[in-house]
Short mmCIF file of C-alpha atoms in Angstrom, two decimals:
data_model
loop_
_atom_site.label_atom_id
_atom_site.label_comp_id
_atom_site.label_asym_id
_atom_site.label_seq_id
_atom_site.Cartn_x
_atom_site.Cartn_y
_atom_site.Cartn_z
CA MET A 8 0.00 0.00 0.00
CA ALA A 9 1.51 3.30 -1.04
CA ALA A 10 0.71 6.31 1.06
CA ALA A 11 0.61 10.01 0.42
CA GLY A 12 1.50 13.00 2.47
CA ALA A 13 2.40 16.61 2.95
CA GLU A 14 6.07 16.91 2.12
CA ALA A 15 7.12 19.21 -0.71
CA ARG A 16 3.92 21.26 -0.90
CA GLY A 17 3.16 23.86 -3.54
CA ALA A 18 1.91 27.43 -3.08
CA TRP A 19 -1.63 27.70 -1.69
CA CYS A 20 -4.44 30.22 -1.60
CA VAL A 21 -8.24 30.23 -1.57
CA PRO A 22 -9.30 32.09 -4.72
CA CYS A 23 -13.04 32.01 -3.94
CA LEU A 24 -12.42 34.20 -0.87
CA VAL A 25 -10.13 36.82 -2.42
CA SER A 26 -12.74 38.58 -4.57
CA LEU A 27 -14.88 39.59 -1.55
CA ASP A 28 -12.29 42.12 -0.39
CA THR A 29 -11.95 43.52 -3.89
CA LEU A 30 -15.71 43.93 -4.21
CA GLN A 31 -15.97 45.65 -0.83
CA GLU A 32 -13.16 48.03 -1.73
CA LEU A 33 -14.78 48.88 -5.07
CA CYS A 34 -18.14 49.52 -3.39
CA ARG A 35 -16.63 51.92 -0.86
CA LYS A 36 -14.53 53.64 -3.49
CA GLU A 37 -17.62 54.25 -5.65
CA LYS A 38 -19.89 54.93 -2.64
CA LEU A 39 -22.14 51.97 -3.49
CA THR A 40 -24.04 49.70 -1.09
CA CYS A 41 -24.45 45.96 -1.50
CA LYS A 42 -26.02 43.91 1.31
CA SER A 43 -24.88 40.59 -0.16
CA ILE A 44 -21.23 41.46 0.54
CA GLY A 45 -21.92 43.34 3.77
CA ILE A 46 -21.74 46.95 2.54
CA THR A 47 -24.76 48.91 3.81
CA LYS A 48 -25.55 52.59 4.28
CA ARG A 49 -24.77 52.18 7.96
CA ASN A 50 -21.21 50.91 7.48
CA LEU A 51 -20.38 52.39 4.07
CA ASN A 52 -18.14 55.02 5.65
CA ASN A 53 -16.92 52.94 8.59
CA TYR A 54 -13.18 52.81 9.21
CA GLU A 55 -11.63 49.81 10.98
CA VAL A 56 -7.91 49.09 11.14
CA GLU A 57 -7.14 45.92 9.17
CA TYR A 58 -3.37 45.96 9.58
CA LEU A 59 -0.41 48.33 9.94
CA CYS A 60 1.88 48.85 6.95
CA ASP A 61 4.69 51.20 7.97
CA TYR A 62 6.13 53.35 10.74
CA LYS A 63 7.79 56.75 11.09
CA VAL A 64 8.61 59.39 13.67
CA VAL A 65 7.88 63.05 12.91
CA LYS A 66 8.76 65.72 15.47
CA ASP A 67 9.00 63.07 18.19
CA MET A 68 5.50 61.82 17.33
CA GLU A 69 5.11 58.15 16.30
CA TYR A 70 2.93 57.41 13.26
CA TYR A 71 1.74 54.17 11.66
CA LEU A 72 0.50 53.72 8.10
CA VAL A 73 -2.95 52.14 8.42
CA LYS A 74 -4.66 49.81 5.95
CA TRP A 75 -8.41 50.28 6.49
CA LYS A 76 -10.57 47.17 6.31
CA GLY A 77 -12.71 47.07 3.20
CA TRP A 78 -11.01 50.13 1.68
CA PRO A 79 -8.47 50.16 -1.19
CA ASP A 80 -4.75 50.80 -0.54
CA SER A 81 -5.14 54.26 -2.02
CA THR A 82 -7.04 55.29 1.13
CA ASN A 83 -4.26 54.20 3.54
CA THR A 84 -3.44 56.99 5.99
CA TRP A 85 -0.74 57.84 8.52
CA GLU A 86 -2.22 57.88 12.03
CA PRO A 87 -0.56 58.93 15.29
CA LEU A 88 0.04 56.11 17.76
CA GLN A 89 -2.15 57.79 20.36
CA ASN A 90 -5.18 57.41 18.05
CA LEU A 91 -4.74 53.69 17.49
CA LYS A 92 -6.81 51.39 19.71
CA CYS A 93 -5.51 48.09 18.34
CA PRO A 94 -2.92 46.63 20.76
CA LEU A 95 -2.91 43.22 19.06
CA LEU A 96 -2.09 44.70 15.64
CA LEU A 97 0.61 46.88 17.18
CA GLN A 98 2.15 43.84 18.84
CA GLN A 99 2.00 41.86 15.58
CA PHE A 100 3.70 44.75 13.78
CA SER A 101 6.48 44.78 16.35
CA ASN A 102 6.87 40.98 16.25
CA ASP A 103 7.01 40.89 12.46
CA LYS A 104 9.63 43.64 12.43
CA HIS A 105 11.74 41.77 14.98
CA ASN A 106 11.38 38.47 13.11
CA TYR A 107 12.51 40.04 9.85
CA LEU A 108 15.57 41.60 11.47
CA SER A 109 16.38 38.27 13.14
CA GLN A 110 16.20 36.47 9.79
CA VAL A 111 18.43 39.05 8.13
CA ASN A 112 20.93 38.50 10.92
CA LYS A 113 20.96 34.73 10.28
CA GLY A 114 18.45 33.88 12.97
CA LYS A 115 20.34 35.54 15.81
CA ALA A 116 18.02 37.17 18.33
CA ILE A 117 18.47 40.93 18.35
CA THR A 118 16.85 43.91 19.99
CA PRO A 119 15.77 46.43 17.36
CA LYS A 120 16.70 50.03 18.06
CA ASP A 121 13.70 52.22 18.73
CA ASN A 122 15.36 55.47 17.64
CA ASN A 123 14.92 54.84 13.90
CA LYS A 124 12.82 57.57 12.33
CA THR A 125 11.57 55.38 9.47
CA LEU A 126 11.53 51.73 8.45
CA LYS A 127 13.58 50.44 5.56
CA PRO A 128 11.33 49.60 2.58
CA ALA A 129 12.27 45.90 2.78
CA ILE A 130 11.07 45.72 6.40
CA ALA A 131 7.79 47.46 5.63
CA GLU A 132 7.24 45.16 2.63
CA TYR A 133 7.80 42.08 4.78
CA ILE A 134 5.42 43.35 7.47
CA VAL A 135 2.66 43.90 4.90
CA LYS A 136 3.20 40.42 3.43
CA LYS A 137 2.95 38.86 6.90
CA ALA A 138 -0.24 40.81 7.62
CA LYS A 139 -1.83 39.68 4.36
CA GLN A 140 -0.70 36.11 5.01
CA ARG A 141 -2.18 36.18 8.50
CA ILE A 142 -5.54 37.33 7.13
CA ALA A 143 -5.48 34.71 4.35
CA LEU A 144 -4.64 31.88 6.76
CA GLN A 145 -7.42 32.96 9.13
CA ARG A 146 -9.92 32.90 6.29
CA TRP A 147 -8.71 29.50 5.20
CA GLN A 148 -9.01 28.24 8.78
CA ASP A 149 -12.58 29.53 8.94
CA GLU A 150 -13.37 27.86 5.61
CA LEU A 151 -11.95 24.50 6.76
CA ASN A 152 -14.08 24.60 9.91
CA ARG A 153 -17.18 25.42 7.89
CA ARG A 154 -16.59 22.45 5.62
CA LYS A 155 -15.61 19.82 8.20
CA ASN A 156 -18.29 17.52 9.59
CA HIS A 157 -16.50 16.33 12.73
CA LYS A 158 -16.22 17.58 16.30
CA GLY A 159 -12.53 18.46 16.36
CA MET A 160 -11.56 22.00 15.36
CA ILE A 161 -8.94 22.79 12.70
CA PHE A 162 -6.36 25.52 13.23
CA VAL A 163 -3.75 26.89 10.81
CA GLU A 164 -0.34 28.28 11.78
CA ASN A 165 2.71 29.53 9.90
CA THR A 166 5.53 31.12 11.88
CA VAL A 167 8.20 29.91 9.47
CA ASP A 168 7.80 31.64 6.11
CA LEU A 169 5.38 33.58 3.89
CA GLU A 170 3.53 30.56 2.46
CA GLY A 171 -0.23 31.06 2.35
CA PRO A 172 -3.28 28.79 1.91
CA PRO A 173 -3.61 26.32 -1.01
CA SER A 174 -4.47 27.40 -4.53
CA ASP A 175 -5.66 24.02 -5.78
CA PHE A 176 -6.82 22.04 -2.76
CA TYR A 177 -10.45 21.39 -1.83
CA TYR A 178 -11.52 20.10 1.57
CA ILE A 179 -13.80 17.05 1.54
CA ASN A 180 -15.09 14.76 4.29
CA GLU A 181 -15.41 11.51 2.36
CA TYR A 182 -14.19 9.78 -0.78
CA LYS A 183 -14.85 11.61 -4.04
CA PRO A 184 -15.20 9.05 -6.88
CA ALA A 185 -13.66 9.96 -10.22
CA PRO A 186 -15.95 9.79 -13.28
CA GLY A 187 -16.85 6.18 -14.05
CA ILE A 188 -16.32 4.91 -10.49
CA SER A 189 -19.37 4.12 -8.36
CA LEU A 190 -19.30 4.07 -4.56
CA VAL A 191 -22.22 2.20 -3.03
CA ASN A 192 -22.70 3.90 0.34
CA GLU A 193 -25.72 1.96 1.54
CA ALA A 194 -25.39 -1.30 3.44
CA THR A 195 -27.71 -4.17 2.54
CA PHE A 196 -28.07 -5.44 6.09
CA GLY A 197 -27.39 -4.39 9.69
CA CYS A 198 -27.40 -5.75 13.22
CA SER A 199 -30.33 -5.79 15.61
CA CYS A 200 -28.23 -5.70 18.78
CA THR A 201 -29.29 -3.97 21.96
CA ASP A 202 -25.64 -4.01 23.16
CA CYS A 203 -23.16 -4.45 20.33
CA PHE A 204 -20.27 -4.91 22.73
CA PHE A 205 -21.62 -8.24 24.00
CA GLU A 206 -23.87 -9.54 21.21
CA LYS A 207 -23.14 -11.00 17.81
CA CYS A 208 -22.66 -7.83 15.81
CA CYS A 209 -21.44 -6.69 12.37
CA PRO A 210 -17.81 -7.81 12.90
CA ALA A 211 -18.95 -11.34 13.77
CA GLU A 212 -21.12 -11.45 10.64
CA ALA A 213 -17.99 -10.53 8.65
CA GLY A 214 -15.92 -13.20 10.40
CA VAL A 215 -13.71 -10.84 12.40
CA LEU A 216 -13.49 -9.60 16.00
CA LEU A 217 -14.99 -6.38 17.35
CA ALA A 218 -12.21 -3.83 16.83
CA TYR A 219 -12.63 -1.76 20.01
CA ASN A 220 -12.50 -2.14 23.76
CA LYS A 221 -14.74 -0.35 26.28
CA ASN A 222 -12.45 2.71 26.19
CA GLN A 223 -12.99 3.10 22.42
CA GLN A 224 -9.40 2.02 21.76
CA ILE A 225 -8.53 -0.37 18.98
CA LYS A 226 -7.61 -3.84 20.20
CA ILE A 227 -7.06 -5.79 16.99
CA PRO A 228 -3.65 -6.21 15.32
CA PRO A 229 -2.70 -4.21 12.21
CA GLY A 230 -3.87 -5.89 9.03
CA THR A 231 -7.19 -6.92 10.55
CA PRO A 232 -10.16 -5.10 9.00
CA ILE A 233 -12.59 -3.03 11.07
CA TYR A 234 -16.32 -3.62 10.51
CA GLU A 235 -18.38 -0.91 12.20
CA CYS A 236 -22.15 -0.79 12.60
CA ASN A 237 -23.85 0.86 9.65
CA SER A 238 -26.94 2.88 8.72
CA ARG A 239 -29.17 -0.22 8.72
CA CYS A 240 -28.18 -1.30 12.23
CA GLN A 241 -30.74 -0.78 14.98
CA CYS A 242 -28.15 0.41 17.51
CA GLY A 243 -27.93 4.14 18.19
CA PRO A 244 -25.17 6.72 17.75
CA ASP A 245 -23.64 5.83 21.14
CA CYS A 246 -22.94 2.26 20.02
CA PRO A 247 -19.37 1.23 21.00
CA ASN A 248 -18.86 -0.01 17.43
CA ARG A 249 -19.26 3.45 15.86
CA ILE A 250 -15.89 5.16 16.17
CA VAL A 251 -14.45 6.06 12.76
CA GLN A 252 -17.81 7.25 11.45
CA LYS A 253 -18.01 9.88 14.21
CA GLY A 254 -14.99 11.63 12.71
CA THR A 255 -12.03 13.34 14.32
CA GLN A 256 -12.68 14.22 17.94
CA TYR A 257 -9.41 16.10 18.51
CA SER A 258 -8.49 19.69 17.70
CA LEU A 259 -5.62 19.63 15.22
CA CYS A 260 -3.35 22.29 13.73
CA ILE A 261 -2.04 22.45 10.18
CA PHE A 262 1.35 24.10 10.65
CA ARG A 263 4.36 25.05 8.57
CA THR A 264 7.33 22.84 9.44
CA SER A 265 10.75 24.37 10.02
CA ASN A 266 12.75 21.50 8.53
CA GLY A 267 11.81 21.80 4.87
CA ARG A 268 8.89 19.34 4.83
CA GLY A 269 6.27 21.94 3.93
CA TRP A 270 3.07 21.69 5.96
CA GLY A 271 2.44 19.20 8.72
CA VAL A 272 -0.24 18.39 11.30
CA LYS A 273 0.10 18.51 15.09
CA THR A 274 -2.37 17.73 17.82
CA LEU A 275 -3.40 20.45 20.26
CA VAL A 276 -4.60 17.95 22.87
CA LYS A 277 -3.35 14.69 24.33
CA ILE A 278 -4.33 11.60 22.35
CA LYS A 279 -4.38 8.25 24.14
CA ARG A 280 -2.66 5.27 22.55
CA MET A 281 -4.67 3.09 20.12
CA SER A 282 -7.24 5.87 19.59
CA PHE A 283 -8.85 6.85 16.29
CA VAL A 284 -7.39 10.13 15.04
CA MET A 285 -8.56 10.75 11.46
CA GLU A 286 -9.53 9.24 8.12
CA TYR A 287 -7.49 9.49 4.95
CA VAL A 288 -9.79 10.68 2.15
CA GLY A 289 -9.35 11.90 -1.40
CA GLU A 290 -10.37 11.24 -4.98
CA VAL A 291 -10.88 7.55 -5.79
CA ILE A 292 -9.24 6.72 -9.13
CA THR A 293 -8.26 3.58 -11.01
CA SER A 294 -4.79 2.13 -10.60
CA GLU A 295 -4.08 2.91 -14.23
CA GLU A 296 -4.88 6.59 -13.66
CA ALA A 297 -2.77 6.47 -10.49
CA GLU A 298 0.20 5.29 -12.52
CA ARG A 299 -0.20 8.22 -14.91
CA ARG A 300 -0.57 10.77 -12.13
CA GLY A 301 2.28 9.24 -10.21
CA GLN A 302 4.68 10.09 -13.00
CA LEU A 303 3.58 13.73 -12.81
CA TYR A 304 3.88 13.86 -9.02
CA ASP A 305 7.39 12.38 -9.15
CA ASN A 306 8.51 15.21 -11.40
CA LYS A 307 7.30 17.64 -8.72
CA GLY A 308 8.83 15.67 -5.85
CA ILE A 309 5.48 15.06 -4.11
CA THR A 310 3.43 11.98 -3.27
CA TYR A 311 -0.29 11.77 -2.47
CA LEU A 312 -1.30 8.36 -3.81
CA PHE A 313 -2.64 5.71 -1.42
CA ASP A 314 -3.36 2.32 -2.98
CA LEU A 315 -6.54 0.56 -1.80
CA ASP A 316 -5.01 -2.90 -2.02
CA TYR A 317 -6.72 -4.62 0.91
CA GLU A 318 -7.85 -7.48 -1.36
CA SER A 319 -7.15 -6.11 -4.86
CA ASP A 320 -5.30 -3.27 -6.51
CA GLU A 321 -8.05 -1.81 -8.69
CA PHE A 322 -8.34 1.56 -6.98
CA THR A 323 -6.18 4.29 -5.46
CA VAL A 324 -6.95 7.35 -3.33
CA ASP A 325 -5.38 10.55 -4.64
CA ALA A 326 -5.38 13.36 -2.05
CA ALA A 327 -3.47 15.91 -4.12
CA ARG A 328 -6.47 18.15 -4.92
CA TYR A 329 -9.26 16.71 -2.74
CA GLY A 330 -8.74 15.66 0.85
CA ASN A 331 -9.06 16.49 4.53
CA VAL A 332 -6.53 17.20 7.29
CA SER A 333 -4.72 13.95 6.48
CA HIS A 334 -3.56 15.57 3.23
CA PHE A 335 -1.04 17.50 5.33
CA VAL A 336 0.24 14.63 7.52
CA ASN A 337 3.92 13.98 6.95
CA HIS A 338 5.76 10.69 6.69
CA SER A 339 8.00 9.28 9.40
CA CYS A 340 10.00 6.08 9.54
CA ASP A 341 9.10 6.08 13.26
CA PRO A 342 5.43 7.12 13.09
CA ASN A 343 2.84 7.65 15.81
CA LEU A 344 -0.13 6.72 13.57
CA GLN A 345 -1.07 3.34 12.08
CA VAL A 346 -3.33 2.55 9.13
CA PHE A 347 -6.41 0.30 9.34
CA ASN A 348 -8.96 -0.67 6.68
CA VAL A 349 -12.54 0.13 7.69
CA PHE A 350 -15.91 -1.02 6.33
CA ILE A 351 -19.15 0.71 7.35
CA ASP A 352 -21.90 1.29 4.79
CA ASN A 353 -19.79 0.33 1.80
CA LEU A 354 -18.85 -3.35 2.20
CA ASP A 355 -17.02 -3.59 -1.13
CA THR A 356 -13.62 -5.01 -0.12
CA ARG A 357 -12.02 -3.22 -3.08
CA LEU A 358 -12.92 0.14 -1.50
CA PRO A 359 -12.10 0.16 2.22
CA ARG A 360 -12.08 3.43 4.15
CA ILE A 361 -8.65 4.28 5.54
CA ALA A 362 -8.43 5.16 9.23
CA LEU A 363 -5.39 6.35 11.19
CA PHE A 364 -5.05 5.27 14.84
CA SER A 365 -2.43 6.33 17.38
CA THR A 366 0.27 3.75 18.10
CA ARG A 367 1.21 5.37 21.41
CA THR A 368 0.25 8.30 23.59
CA ILE A 369 0.66 11.51 21.59
CA TYR A 370 1.06 14.71 23.58
CA ALA A 371 -0.27 18.19 22.83
CA GLY A 372 2.00 19.99 20.36
CA GLU A 373 3.42 16.79 18.89
CA GLU A 374 3.41 16.32 15.12
CA LEU A 375 1.28 13.49 13.72
CA THR A 376 2.99 11.16 11.25
CA PHE A 377 2.48 7.81 9.59
CA ASP A 378 4.72 5.51 7.57
CA TYR A 379 3.99 5.89 3.86
CA GLN A 380 5.26 2.34 3.38
CA MET A 381 3.58 0.95 6.50
CA LYS A 382 6.56 -1.30 7.14
CA GLY A 383 7.26 -2.91 10.48
CA TYR A 384 3.63 -3.46 11.52
CA GLY A 385 2.84 -6.71 9.77
CA ASP A 386 -0.15 -5.31 7.93
CA LEU A 387 1.33 -5.57 4.45
CA SER A 388 3.48 -8.05 2.64
CA SER A 389 6.62 -6.92 0.85
CA ASP A 390 4.95 -7.98 -2.38
CA SER A 391 2.09 -5.54 -1.92
CA VAL A 392 4.55 -2.76 -1.21
CA ASP A 393 6.76 -3.54 -4.19
CA HIS A 394 3.81 -3.72 -6.58
CA SER A 395 2.39 -0.37 -5.55
CA PRO A 396 2.54 2.10 -8.47
CA ALA A 397 4.53 4.61 -6.43
CA LYS A 398 7.29 2.06 -5.85
CA LYS A 399 8.10 1.76 -9.56
CA ARG A 400 9.11 5.38 -9.98
CA VAL A 401 11.70 7.94 -8.92
CA ARG A 402 12.81 7.62 -5.30
CA THR A 403 11.96 10.52 -2.99
CA VAL A 404 14.39 11.46 -0.22
CA CYS A 405 12.93 11.16 3.28
CA LYS A 406 13.31 14.14 5.64
CA CYS A 407 11.61 12.67 8.72
CA GLY A 408 14.76 12.89 10.85
CA ALA A 409 13.95 9.71 12.81
CA VAL A 410 16.80 7.62 14.20
CA THR A 411 15.43 4.70 12.19
CA CYS A 412 15.03 6.74 8.97
CA ARG A 413 15.31 4.56 5.85
CA GLY A 414 16.48 7.47 3.73
CA TYR A 415 13.68 7.38 1.15
CA LEU A 416 9.90 7.61 1.12
CA ASN A 417 9.63 4.82 -1.44
#
């Protein structure tokens, strides 16, 4: 089974959200109202500080160049510090200035002198870029949380560089079949248990053990499929055999890594060992199409293909354009997540759902990773790994930094 991940990302942005600002600015410039984009007679002439662009001192008076929210750059004005009631924006301005100077001085921490009358153009340009990036990332974060269908919140953070949100990535909550591929998402039968933990339930009907213990932790070995109760079962939503289908319960953060691996994902809360963390979703394509796309991805030095080879190798999940938080999870040769095949409403063994469970306790702030080759867990044979489309192409250098690093992702 070939996996896909977040290393070597491209530039990202959310084009559908950019035009709103432009429209608001045009409306205010032309003195027009438009309720659909939030410009009314009441707020047409409102002025709110969006971010600070520059700094100068004139006759011992400190001034900041203000970008007004919803107004074009041509309306930016210099305002005295005493008139600004935006302590957070002032602090961000100061932090961005300090970070830029630290980077210029090769990362050495320095204390900027406060007696400069003006900022150098390069500093002001960097501060504006950081402000725009911060706004773009916040909007992307809001968009992700609107689209998700699970309990856990999604946060976005970049304290490393000027990279913004994705330009060609669309958040989805479940598999998206490519044209010509049909996903049957309705089970033909279900259990009639009153207590699925003790009675003969869906796993027993499939010839396997119940996957979870009373603490909702997985208890079966890797390589064993998970059969959860489905939409035809008479048990309710609190059934102990409904774990993956409830979605991610933990708040996670998509963050920019500092070691050249692009974006990654970290948990903001403690995750107990053997707990469900997230699903891996994307576009379901044929293996033939995966081979074609794989050649293109290799040329870009990225990998997003995950072969659904539980019993056959007909289909592959491609998370390059469509996916969820798992799209950003990086590889590690010493991972803290493990892959399991899951069957719920769709019992077609060619199309298992892919779930990621913790292999150990994962603490708040720790990056989440899984092994793109899934070696060392006994869930895949070497044959299945070697026959994966991704394994026939250019080798990609691994940057996981683990003591047990194999050197390559494939």
